[in-house]
mmCIF file of C-alpha atoms in Angstrom:
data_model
loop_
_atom_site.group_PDB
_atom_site.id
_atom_site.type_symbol
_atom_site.label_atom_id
_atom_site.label_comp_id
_atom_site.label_asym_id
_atom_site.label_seq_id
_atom_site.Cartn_x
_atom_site.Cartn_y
_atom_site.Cartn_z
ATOM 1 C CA UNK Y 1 18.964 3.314 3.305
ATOM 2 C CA UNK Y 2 18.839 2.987 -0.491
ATOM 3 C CA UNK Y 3 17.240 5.843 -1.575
ATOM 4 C CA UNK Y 4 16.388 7.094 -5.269
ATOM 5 C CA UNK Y 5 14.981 10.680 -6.363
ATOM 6 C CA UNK Y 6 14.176 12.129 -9.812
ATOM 7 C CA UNK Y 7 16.495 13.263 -12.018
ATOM 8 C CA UNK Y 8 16.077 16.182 -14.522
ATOM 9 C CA UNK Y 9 14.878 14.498 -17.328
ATOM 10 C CA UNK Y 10 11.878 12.155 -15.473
ATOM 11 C CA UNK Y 11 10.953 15.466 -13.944
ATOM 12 C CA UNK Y 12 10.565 16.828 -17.294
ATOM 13 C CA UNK Y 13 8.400 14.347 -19.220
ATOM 14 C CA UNK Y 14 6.145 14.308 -15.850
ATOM 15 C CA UNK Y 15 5.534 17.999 -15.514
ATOM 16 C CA UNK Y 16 4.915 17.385 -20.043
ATOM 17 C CA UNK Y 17 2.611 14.571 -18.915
ATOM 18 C CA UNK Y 18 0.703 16.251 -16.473
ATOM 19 C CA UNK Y 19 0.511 19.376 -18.620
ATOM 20 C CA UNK Y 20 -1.278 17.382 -21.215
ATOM 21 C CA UNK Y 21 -3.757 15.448 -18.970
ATOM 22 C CA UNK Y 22 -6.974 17.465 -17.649
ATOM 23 C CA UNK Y 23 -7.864 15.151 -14.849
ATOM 24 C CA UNK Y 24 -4.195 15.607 -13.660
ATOM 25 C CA UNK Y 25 -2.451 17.794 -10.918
ATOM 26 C CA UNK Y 26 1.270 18.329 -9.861
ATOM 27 C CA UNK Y 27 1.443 20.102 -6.480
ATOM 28 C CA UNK Y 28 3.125 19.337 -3.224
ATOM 29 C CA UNK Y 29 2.437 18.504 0.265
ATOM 30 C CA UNK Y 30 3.454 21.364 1.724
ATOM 31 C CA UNK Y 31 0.331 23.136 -0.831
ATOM 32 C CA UNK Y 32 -1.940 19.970 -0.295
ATOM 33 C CA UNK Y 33 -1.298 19.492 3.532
ATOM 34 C CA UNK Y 34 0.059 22.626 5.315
ATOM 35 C CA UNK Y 35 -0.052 21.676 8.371
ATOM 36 C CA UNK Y 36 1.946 18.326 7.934
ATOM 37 C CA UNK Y 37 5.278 17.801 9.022
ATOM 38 C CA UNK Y 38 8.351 17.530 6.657
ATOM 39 C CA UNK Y 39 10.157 18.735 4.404
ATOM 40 C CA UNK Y 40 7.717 18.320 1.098
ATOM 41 C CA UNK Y 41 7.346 15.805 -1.585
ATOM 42 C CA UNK Y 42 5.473 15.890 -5.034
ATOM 43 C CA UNK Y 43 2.094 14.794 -5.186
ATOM 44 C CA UNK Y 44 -0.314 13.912 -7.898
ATOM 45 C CA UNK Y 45 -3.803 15.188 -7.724
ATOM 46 C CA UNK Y 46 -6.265 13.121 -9.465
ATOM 47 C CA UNK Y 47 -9.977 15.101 -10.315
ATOM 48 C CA UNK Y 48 -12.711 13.447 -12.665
ATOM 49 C CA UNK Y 49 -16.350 12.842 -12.964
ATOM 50 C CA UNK Y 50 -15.916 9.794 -10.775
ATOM 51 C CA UNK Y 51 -13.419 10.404 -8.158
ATOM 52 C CA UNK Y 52 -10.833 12.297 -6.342
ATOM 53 C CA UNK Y 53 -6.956 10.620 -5.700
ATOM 54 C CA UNK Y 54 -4.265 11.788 -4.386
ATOM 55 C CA UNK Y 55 -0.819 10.192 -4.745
ATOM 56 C CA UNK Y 56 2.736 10.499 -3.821
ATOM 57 C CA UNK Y 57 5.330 9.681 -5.697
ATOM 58 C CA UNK Y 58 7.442 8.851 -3.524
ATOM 59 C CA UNK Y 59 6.601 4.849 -3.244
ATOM 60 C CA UNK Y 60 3.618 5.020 -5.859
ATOM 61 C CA UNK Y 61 1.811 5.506 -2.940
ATOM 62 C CA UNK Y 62 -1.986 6.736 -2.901
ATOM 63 C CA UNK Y 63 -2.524 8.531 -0.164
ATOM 64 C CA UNK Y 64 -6.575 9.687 -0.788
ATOM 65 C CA UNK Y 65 -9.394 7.934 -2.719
ATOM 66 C CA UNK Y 66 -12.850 8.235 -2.857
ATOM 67 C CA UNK Y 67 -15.664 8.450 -5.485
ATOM 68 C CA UNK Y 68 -17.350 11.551 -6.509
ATOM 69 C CA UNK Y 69 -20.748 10.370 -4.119
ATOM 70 C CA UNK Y 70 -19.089 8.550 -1.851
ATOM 71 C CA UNK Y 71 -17.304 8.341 1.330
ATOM 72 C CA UNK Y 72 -13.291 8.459 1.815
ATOM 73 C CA UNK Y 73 -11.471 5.278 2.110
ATOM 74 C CA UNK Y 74 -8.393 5.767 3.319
ATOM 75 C CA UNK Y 75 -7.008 6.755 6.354
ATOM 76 C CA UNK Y 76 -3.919 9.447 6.034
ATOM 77 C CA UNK Y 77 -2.213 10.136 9.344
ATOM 78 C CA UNK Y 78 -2.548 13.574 10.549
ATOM 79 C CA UNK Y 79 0.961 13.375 11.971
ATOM 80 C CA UNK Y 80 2.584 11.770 8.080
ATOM 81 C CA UNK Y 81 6.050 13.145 7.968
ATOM 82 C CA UNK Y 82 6.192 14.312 4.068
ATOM 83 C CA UNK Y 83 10.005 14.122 4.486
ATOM 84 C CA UNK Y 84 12.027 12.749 1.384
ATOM 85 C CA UNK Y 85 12.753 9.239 2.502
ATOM 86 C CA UNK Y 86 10.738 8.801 5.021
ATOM 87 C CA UNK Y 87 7.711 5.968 4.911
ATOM 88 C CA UNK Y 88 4.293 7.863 4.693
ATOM 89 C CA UNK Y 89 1.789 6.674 7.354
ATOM 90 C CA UNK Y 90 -2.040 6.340 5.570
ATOM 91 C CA UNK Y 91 -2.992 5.144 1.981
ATOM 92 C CA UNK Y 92 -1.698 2.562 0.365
ATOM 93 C CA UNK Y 93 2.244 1.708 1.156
ATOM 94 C CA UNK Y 94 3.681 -0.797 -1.113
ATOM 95 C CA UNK Y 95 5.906 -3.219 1.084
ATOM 96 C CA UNK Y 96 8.923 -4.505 -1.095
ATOM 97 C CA UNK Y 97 11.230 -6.659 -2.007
ATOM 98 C CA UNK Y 98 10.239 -7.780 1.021
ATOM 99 C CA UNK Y 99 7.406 -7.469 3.839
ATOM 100 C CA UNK Y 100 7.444 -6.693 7.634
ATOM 101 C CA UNK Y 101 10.623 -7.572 9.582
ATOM 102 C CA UNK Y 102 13.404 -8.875 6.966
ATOM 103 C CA UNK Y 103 13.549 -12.480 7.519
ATOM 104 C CA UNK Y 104 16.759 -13.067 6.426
ATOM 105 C CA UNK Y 105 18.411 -9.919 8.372
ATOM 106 C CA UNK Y 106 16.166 -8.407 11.085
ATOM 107 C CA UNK Y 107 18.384 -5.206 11.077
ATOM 108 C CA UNK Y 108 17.491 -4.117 7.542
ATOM 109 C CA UNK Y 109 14.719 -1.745 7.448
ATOM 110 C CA UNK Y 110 11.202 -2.906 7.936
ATOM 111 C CA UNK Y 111 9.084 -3.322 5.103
ATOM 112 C CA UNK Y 112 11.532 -2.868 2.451
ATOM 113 C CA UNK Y 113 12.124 0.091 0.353
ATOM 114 C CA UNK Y 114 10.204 0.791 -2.404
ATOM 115 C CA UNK Y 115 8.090 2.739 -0.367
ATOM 116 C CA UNK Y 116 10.889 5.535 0.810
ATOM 117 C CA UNK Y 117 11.582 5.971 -3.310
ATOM 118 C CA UNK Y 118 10.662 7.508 -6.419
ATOM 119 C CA UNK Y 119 8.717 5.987 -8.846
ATOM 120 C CA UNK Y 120 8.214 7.642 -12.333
ATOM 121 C CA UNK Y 121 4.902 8.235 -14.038
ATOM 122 C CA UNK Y 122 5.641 6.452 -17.096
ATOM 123 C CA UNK Y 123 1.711 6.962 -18.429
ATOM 124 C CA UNK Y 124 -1.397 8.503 -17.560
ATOM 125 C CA UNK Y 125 -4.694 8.233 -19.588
ATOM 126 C CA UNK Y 126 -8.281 8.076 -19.243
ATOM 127 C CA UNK Y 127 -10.331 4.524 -19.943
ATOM 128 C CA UNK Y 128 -13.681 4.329 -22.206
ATOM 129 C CA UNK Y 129 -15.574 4.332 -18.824
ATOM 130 C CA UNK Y 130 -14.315 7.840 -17.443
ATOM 131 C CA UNK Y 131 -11.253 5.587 -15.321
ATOM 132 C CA UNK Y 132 -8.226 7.238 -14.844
ATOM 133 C CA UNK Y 133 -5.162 4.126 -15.390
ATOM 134 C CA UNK Y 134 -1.592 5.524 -14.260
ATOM 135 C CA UNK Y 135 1.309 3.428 -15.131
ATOM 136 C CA UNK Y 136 4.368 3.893 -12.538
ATOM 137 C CA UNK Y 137 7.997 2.199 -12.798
ATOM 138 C CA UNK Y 138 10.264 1.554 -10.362
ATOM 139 C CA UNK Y 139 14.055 0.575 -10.878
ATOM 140 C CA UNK Y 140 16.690 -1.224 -8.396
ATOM 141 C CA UNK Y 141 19.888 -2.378 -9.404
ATOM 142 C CA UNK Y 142 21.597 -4.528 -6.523
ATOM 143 C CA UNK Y 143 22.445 -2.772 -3.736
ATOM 144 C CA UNK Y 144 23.632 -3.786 -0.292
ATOM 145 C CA UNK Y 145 20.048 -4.247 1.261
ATOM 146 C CA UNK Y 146 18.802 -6.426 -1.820
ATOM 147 C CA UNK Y 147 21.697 -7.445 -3.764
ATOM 148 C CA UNK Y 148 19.739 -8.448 -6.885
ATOM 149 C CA UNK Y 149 18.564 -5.849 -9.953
ATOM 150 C CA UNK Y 150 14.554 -5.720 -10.332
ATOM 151 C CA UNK Y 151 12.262 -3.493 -11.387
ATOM 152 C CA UNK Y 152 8.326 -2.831 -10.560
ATOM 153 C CA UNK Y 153 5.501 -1.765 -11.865
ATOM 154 C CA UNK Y 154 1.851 -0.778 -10.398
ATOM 155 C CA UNK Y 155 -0.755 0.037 -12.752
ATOM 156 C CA UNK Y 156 -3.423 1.992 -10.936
ATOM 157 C CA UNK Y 157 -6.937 2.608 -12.114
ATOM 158 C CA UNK Y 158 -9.148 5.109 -10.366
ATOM 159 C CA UNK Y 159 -12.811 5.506 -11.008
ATOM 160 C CA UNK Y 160 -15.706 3.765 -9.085
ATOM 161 C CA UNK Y 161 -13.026 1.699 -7.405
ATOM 162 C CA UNK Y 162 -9.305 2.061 -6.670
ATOM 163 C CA UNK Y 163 -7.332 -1.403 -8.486
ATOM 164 C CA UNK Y 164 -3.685 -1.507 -8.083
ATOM 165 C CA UNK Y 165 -1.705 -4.100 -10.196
ATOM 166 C CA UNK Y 166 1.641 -4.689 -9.307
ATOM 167 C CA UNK Y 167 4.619 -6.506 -11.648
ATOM 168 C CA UNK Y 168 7.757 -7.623 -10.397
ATOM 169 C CA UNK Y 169 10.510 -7.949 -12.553
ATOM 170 C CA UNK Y 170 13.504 -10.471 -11.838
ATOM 171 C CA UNK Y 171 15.695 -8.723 -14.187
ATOM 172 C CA UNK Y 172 18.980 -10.270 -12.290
ATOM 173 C CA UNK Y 173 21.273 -13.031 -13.728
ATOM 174 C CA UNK Y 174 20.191 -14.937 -10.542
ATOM 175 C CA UNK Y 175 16.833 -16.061 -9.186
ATOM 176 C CA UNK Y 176 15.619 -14.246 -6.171
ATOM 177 C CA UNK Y 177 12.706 -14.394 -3.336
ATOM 178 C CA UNK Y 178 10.816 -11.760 -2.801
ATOM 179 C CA UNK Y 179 8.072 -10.720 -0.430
ATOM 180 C CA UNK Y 180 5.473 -7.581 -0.108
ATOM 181 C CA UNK Y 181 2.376 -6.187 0.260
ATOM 182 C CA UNK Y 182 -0.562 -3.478 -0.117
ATOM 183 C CA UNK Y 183 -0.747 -2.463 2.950
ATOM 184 C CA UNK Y 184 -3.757 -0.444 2.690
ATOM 185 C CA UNK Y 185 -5.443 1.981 5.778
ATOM 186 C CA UNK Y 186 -8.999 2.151 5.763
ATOM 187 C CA UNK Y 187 -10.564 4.978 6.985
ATOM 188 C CA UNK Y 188 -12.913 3.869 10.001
ATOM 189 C CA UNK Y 189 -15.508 6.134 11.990
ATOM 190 C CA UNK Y 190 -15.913 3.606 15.265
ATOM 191 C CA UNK Y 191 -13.242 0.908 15.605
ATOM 192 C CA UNK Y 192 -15.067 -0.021 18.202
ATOM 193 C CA UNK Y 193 -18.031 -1.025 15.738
ATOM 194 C CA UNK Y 194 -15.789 -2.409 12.632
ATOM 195 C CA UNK Y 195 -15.678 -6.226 11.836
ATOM 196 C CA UNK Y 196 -13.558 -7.675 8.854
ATOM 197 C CA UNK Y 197 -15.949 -10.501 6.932
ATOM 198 C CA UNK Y 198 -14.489 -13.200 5.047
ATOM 199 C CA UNK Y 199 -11.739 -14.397 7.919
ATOM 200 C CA UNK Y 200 -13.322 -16.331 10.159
ATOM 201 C CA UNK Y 201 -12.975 -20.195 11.075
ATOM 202 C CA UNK Y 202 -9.308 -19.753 9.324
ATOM 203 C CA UNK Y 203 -6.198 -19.753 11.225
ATOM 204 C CA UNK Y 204 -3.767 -17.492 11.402
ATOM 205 C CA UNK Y 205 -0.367 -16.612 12.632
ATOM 206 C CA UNK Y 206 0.190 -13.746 15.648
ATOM 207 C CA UNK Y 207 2.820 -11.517 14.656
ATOM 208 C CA UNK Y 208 2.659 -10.405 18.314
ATOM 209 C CA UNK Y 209 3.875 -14.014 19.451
ATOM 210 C CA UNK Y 210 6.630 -14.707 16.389
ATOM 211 C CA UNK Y 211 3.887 -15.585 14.134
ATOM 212 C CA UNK Y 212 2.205 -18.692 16.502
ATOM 213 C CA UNK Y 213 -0.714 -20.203 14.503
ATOM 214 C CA UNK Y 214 -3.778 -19.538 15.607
ATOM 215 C CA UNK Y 215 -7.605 -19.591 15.044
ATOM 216 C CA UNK Y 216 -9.675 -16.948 14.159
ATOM 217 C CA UNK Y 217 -13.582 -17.361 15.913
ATOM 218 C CA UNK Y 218 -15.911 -15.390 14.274
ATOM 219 C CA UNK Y 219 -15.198 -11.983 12.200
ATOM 220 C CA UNK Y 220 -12.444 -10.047 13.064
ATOM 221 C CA UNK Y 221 -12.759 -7.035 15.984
ATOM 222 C CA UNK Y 222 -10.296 -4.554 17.365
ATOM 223 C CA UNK Y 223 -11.114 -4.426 21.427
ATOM 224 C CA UNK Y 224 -6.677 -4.776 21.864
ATOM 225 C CA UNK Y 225 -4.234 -4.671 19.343
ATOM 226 C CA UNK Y 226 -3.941 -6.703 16.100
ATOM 227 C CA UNK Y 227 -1.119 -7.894 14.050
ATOM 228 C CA UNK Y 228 -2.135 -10.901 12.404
ATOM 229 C CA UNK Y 229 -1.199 -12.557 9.219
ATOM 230 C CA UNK Y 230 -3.713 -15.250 7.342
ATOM 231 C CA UNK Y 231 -2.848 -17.130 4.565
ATOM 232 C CA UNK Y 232 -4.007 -18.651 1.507
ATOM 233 C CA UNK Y 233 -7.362 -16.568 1.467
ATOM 234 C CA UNK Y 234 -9.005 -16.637 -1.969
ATOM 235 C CA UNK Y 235 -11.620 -15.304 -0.971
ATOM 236 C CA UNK Y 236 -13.185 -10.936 -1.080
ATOM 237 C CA UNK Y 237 -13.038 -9.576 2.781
ATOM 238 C CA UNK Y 238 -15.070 -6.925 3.988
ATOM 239 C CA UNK Y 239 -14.853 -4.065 6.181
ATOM 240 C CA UNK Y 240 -17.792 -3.807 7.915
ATOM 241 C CA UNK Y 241 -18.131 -0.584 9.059
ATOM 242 C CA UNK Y 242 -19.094 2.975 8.094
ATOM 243 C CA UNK Y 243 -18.353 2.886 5.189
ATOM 244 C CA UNK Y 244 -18.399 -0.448 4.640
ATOM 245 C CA UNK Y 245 -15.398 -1.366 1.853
ATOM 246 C CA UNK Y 246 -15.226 -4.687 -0.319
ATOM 247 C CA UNK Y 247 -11.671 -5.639 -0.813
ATOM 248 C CA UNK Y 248 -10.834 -8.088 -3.912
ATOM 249 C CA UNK Y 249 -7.863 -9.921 -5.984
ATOM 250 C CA UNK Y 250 -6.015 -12.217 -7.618
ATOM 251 C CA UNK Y 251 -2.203 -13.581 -6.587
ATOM 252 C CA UNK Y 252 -2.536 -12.043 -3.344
ATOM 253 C CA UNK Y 253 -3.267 -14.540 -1.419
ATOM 254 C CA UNK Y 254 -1.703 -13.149 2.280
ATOM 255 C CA UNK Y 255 -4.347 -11.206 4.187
ATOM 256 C CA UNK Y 256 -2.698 -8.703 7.176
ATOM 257 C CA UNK Y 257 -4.989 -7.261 9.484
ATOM 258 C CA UNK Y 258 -3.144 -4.575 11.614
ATOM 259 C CA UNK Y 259 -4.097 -1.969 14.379
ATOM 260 C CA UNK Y 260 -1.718 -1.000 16.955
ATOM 261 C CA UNK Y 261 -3.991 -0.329 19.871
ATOM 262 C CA UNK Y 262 -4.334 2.734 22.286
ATOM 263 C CA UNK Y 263 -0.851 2.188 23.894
ATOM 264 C CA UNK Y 264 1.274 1.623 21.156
ATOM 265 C CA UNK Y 265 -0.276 4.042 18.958
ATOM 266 C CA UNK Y 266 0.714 6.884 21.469
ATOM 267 C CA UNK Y 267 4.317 6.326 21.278
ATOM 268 C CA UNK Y 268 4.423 6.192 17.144
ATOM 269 C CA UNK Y 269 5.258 9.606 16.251
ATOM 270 C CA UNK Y 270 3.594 9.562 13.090
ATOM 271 C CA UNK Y 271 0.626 8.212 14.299
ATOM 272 C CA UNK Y 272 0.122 9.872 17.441
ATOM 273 C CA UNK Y 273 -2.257 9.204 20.943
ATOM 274 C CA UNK Y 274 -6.266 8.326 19.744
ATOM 275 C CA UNK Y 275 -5.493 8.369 16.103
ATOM 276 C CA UNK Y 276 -5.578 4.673 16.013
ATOM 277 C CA UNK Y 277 -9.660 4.901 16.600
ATOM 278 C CA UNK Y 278 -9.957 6.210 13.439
ATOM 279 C CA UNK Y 279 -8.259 3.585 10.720
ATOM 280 C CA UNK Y 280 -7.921 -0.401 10.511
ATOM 281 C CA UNK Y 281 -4.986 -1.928 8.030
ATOM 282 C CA UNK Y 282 -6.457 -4.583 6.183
ATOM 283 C CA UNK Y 283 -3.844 -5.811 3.406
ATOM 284 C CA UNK Y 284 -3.662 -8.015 0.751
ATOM 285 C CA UNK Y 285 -0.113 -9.600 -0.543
ATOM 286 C CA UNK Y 286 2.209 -12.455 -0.551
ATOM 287 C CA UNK Y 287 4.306 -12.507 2.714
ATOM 288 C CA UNK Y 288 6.188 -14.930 4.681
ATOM 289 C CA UNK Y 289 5.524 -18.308 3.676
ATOM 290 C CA UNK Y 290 3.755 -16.940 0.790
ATOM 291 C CA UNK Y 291 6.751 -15.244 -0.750
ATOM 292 C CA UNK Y 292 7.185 -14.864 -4.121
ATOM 293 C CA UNK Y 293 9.947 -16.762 -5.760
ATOM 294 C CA UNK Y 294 11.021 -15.505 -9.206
ATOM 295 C CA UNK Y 295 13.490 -17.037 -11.684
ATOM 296 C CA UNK Y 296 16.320 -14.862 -13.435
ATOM 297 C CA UNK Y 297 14.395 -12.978 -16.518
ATOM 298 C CA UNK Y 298 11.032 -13.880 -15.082
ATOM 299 C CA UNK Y 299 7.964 -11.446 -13.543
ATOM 300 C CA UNK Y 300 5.205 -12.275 -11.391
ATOM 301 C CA UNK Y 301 1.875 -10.208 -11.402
ATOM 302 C CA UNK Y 302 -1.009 -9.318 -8.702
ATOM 303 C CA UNK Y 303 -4.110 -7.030 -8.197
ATOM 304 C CA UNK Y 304 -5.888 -5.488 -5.903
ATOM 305 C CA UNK Y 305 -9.060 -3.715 -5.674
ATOM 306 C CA UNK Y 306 -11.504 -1.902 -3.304
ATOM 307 C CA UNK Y 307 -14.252 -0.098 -3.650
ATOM 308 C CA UNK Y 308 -17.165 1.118 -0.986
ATOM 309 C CA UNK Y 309 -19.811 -1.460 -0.677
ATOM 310 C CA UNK Y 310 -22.750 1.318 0.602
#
């Protein structure tokens, strides 16, 4: 596994940028979530007049969001092993360089790994409208499970909604493909009740059959297990549920709806027997077909953004 952490000096200017930005908090998750397995990793605590965050740096990854009157939106496991390393189950993983099962080598680690790094704060300020905007950077010189240098960036604004724009930088002498993903977990109360709006009459491919194209009749439901990628959707989706969560962009045009069902759920240790009733995966990126292909020298930009709808 290709693993970063911070050094001295990005530890520095964080705690220095923290110090000098009211709305932010450095703590841990051994302080934040006691209970939690694992060994501990920094976490940012976001506070302001319009919402609450929480985020790990490890992967950029938020972890909690929700707006000062409203409802949480994200699902964080209570079995997440806060190990350094080790991919954090809830929030907002981002999947890269590449998405899912590598297609190229199916015994490189799923999902890529971004999300089992560090990423440095490189900025944190607050907007005209009382939005928090954190700028986070990620570096990756070639390495045997991506042997190409790149670098990321997610730009993350927090106030009545949660937007997360991600840049990827081909910063190689050679032109790469890349895949990935926001592979967000909502919070549900029922999955028995939820419906995802805005994917029906497309098709769709089954990850549970090797991606066979399918067709999707009527709104999405969760009675059995999901695992289902749909393309080219331009289109907002919904999550109709309670809450009910409004998820839009722009370059992401894979949709991944994912739940493991009752069985499956049980033997994922960080997930754990009857937590699956209580979050639905619905993500927005560019995966499989939809890959990304980026020149030497060139980047490639995406957002997305949700917010609860009542």
């Amino acid at each position: 596994m290709h693993i970063t952490m911070p050094d001295a000096q990005s530890t520095l200017y964080l705690e220095q940028l923290v110090a000098k930005s009211s709305f932010l908090r450095l703590t841990t998750s051994k302080a934040q979530y006691p209970d939690y397995p694992g060994a501990g990793l920094p976490l940012l605590v976001v506070e302001t007049g319009l919402c609450s965050a929480v985020i790990a740096l490890q992967g950029a990854h938020l972890l909690e969001f929700k707006t000062t009157d409203g409802d949480p939106l994200l699902w964080l496991s209570p079995n997440c092993d806060f190990t350094p390393g080790v991919a954090l189950r809830g929030g907002v993983p981002l999947c890269l360089p590449w998405f899912g099962v590598n297609q190229t080598d199916p015994t490189k680690p799923k999902h890529g790994f971004a999300r089992n790094n560090y990423w440095s704060l490189g900025d944190a300020h607050l907007l005209s409208d009382g939005s928090v905007e954190l700028e986070f950077l990620f570096l990756s010189d070639a390495n045997n499970l991506f042997p190409y240098d790149f670098s990321a960036e997610l730009r993350m604004t927090l106030g009545k909604s949660a937007k997360l724009e991600l840049t990827i930088n081909n910063t190689d002498t050679e032109d790469f493909d890349c895949s990935w993903a926001m592979h967000n977990y909502h919070r549900v109360r029922n999955l028995a009740d939820v419906r995802v709006l805005g994917l029906a009459d497309r098709d769709y491919l089954d990850n549970f059959e090797q991606h066979a194209k399918k067709h999707q009749t009527g709104d999405v439901s969760f009675p059995a297990p999901v695992d289902r990628v749909y393309p080219a959707v331009e289109n907002p989706v919904i999550i109709k549920g309670s809450p009910s969560i409004e998820i839009t962009h722009h370059n992401c045009p894979s949709v991944v709806t994912w739940n493991p069902g009752a069985e499956a759920a049980a033997g994922i240790k960080d997930i754990g027997a009857g937590n699956e009733q209580f979050y639905i995966c619905v993500e927005r990126g560019a995966v499989l077909g939809e890959k990304w292909h980026l020149p030497a020298g060139t980047s490639q930009s995406a957002w997305m953004e949700f917010k609860q709808i009542d």
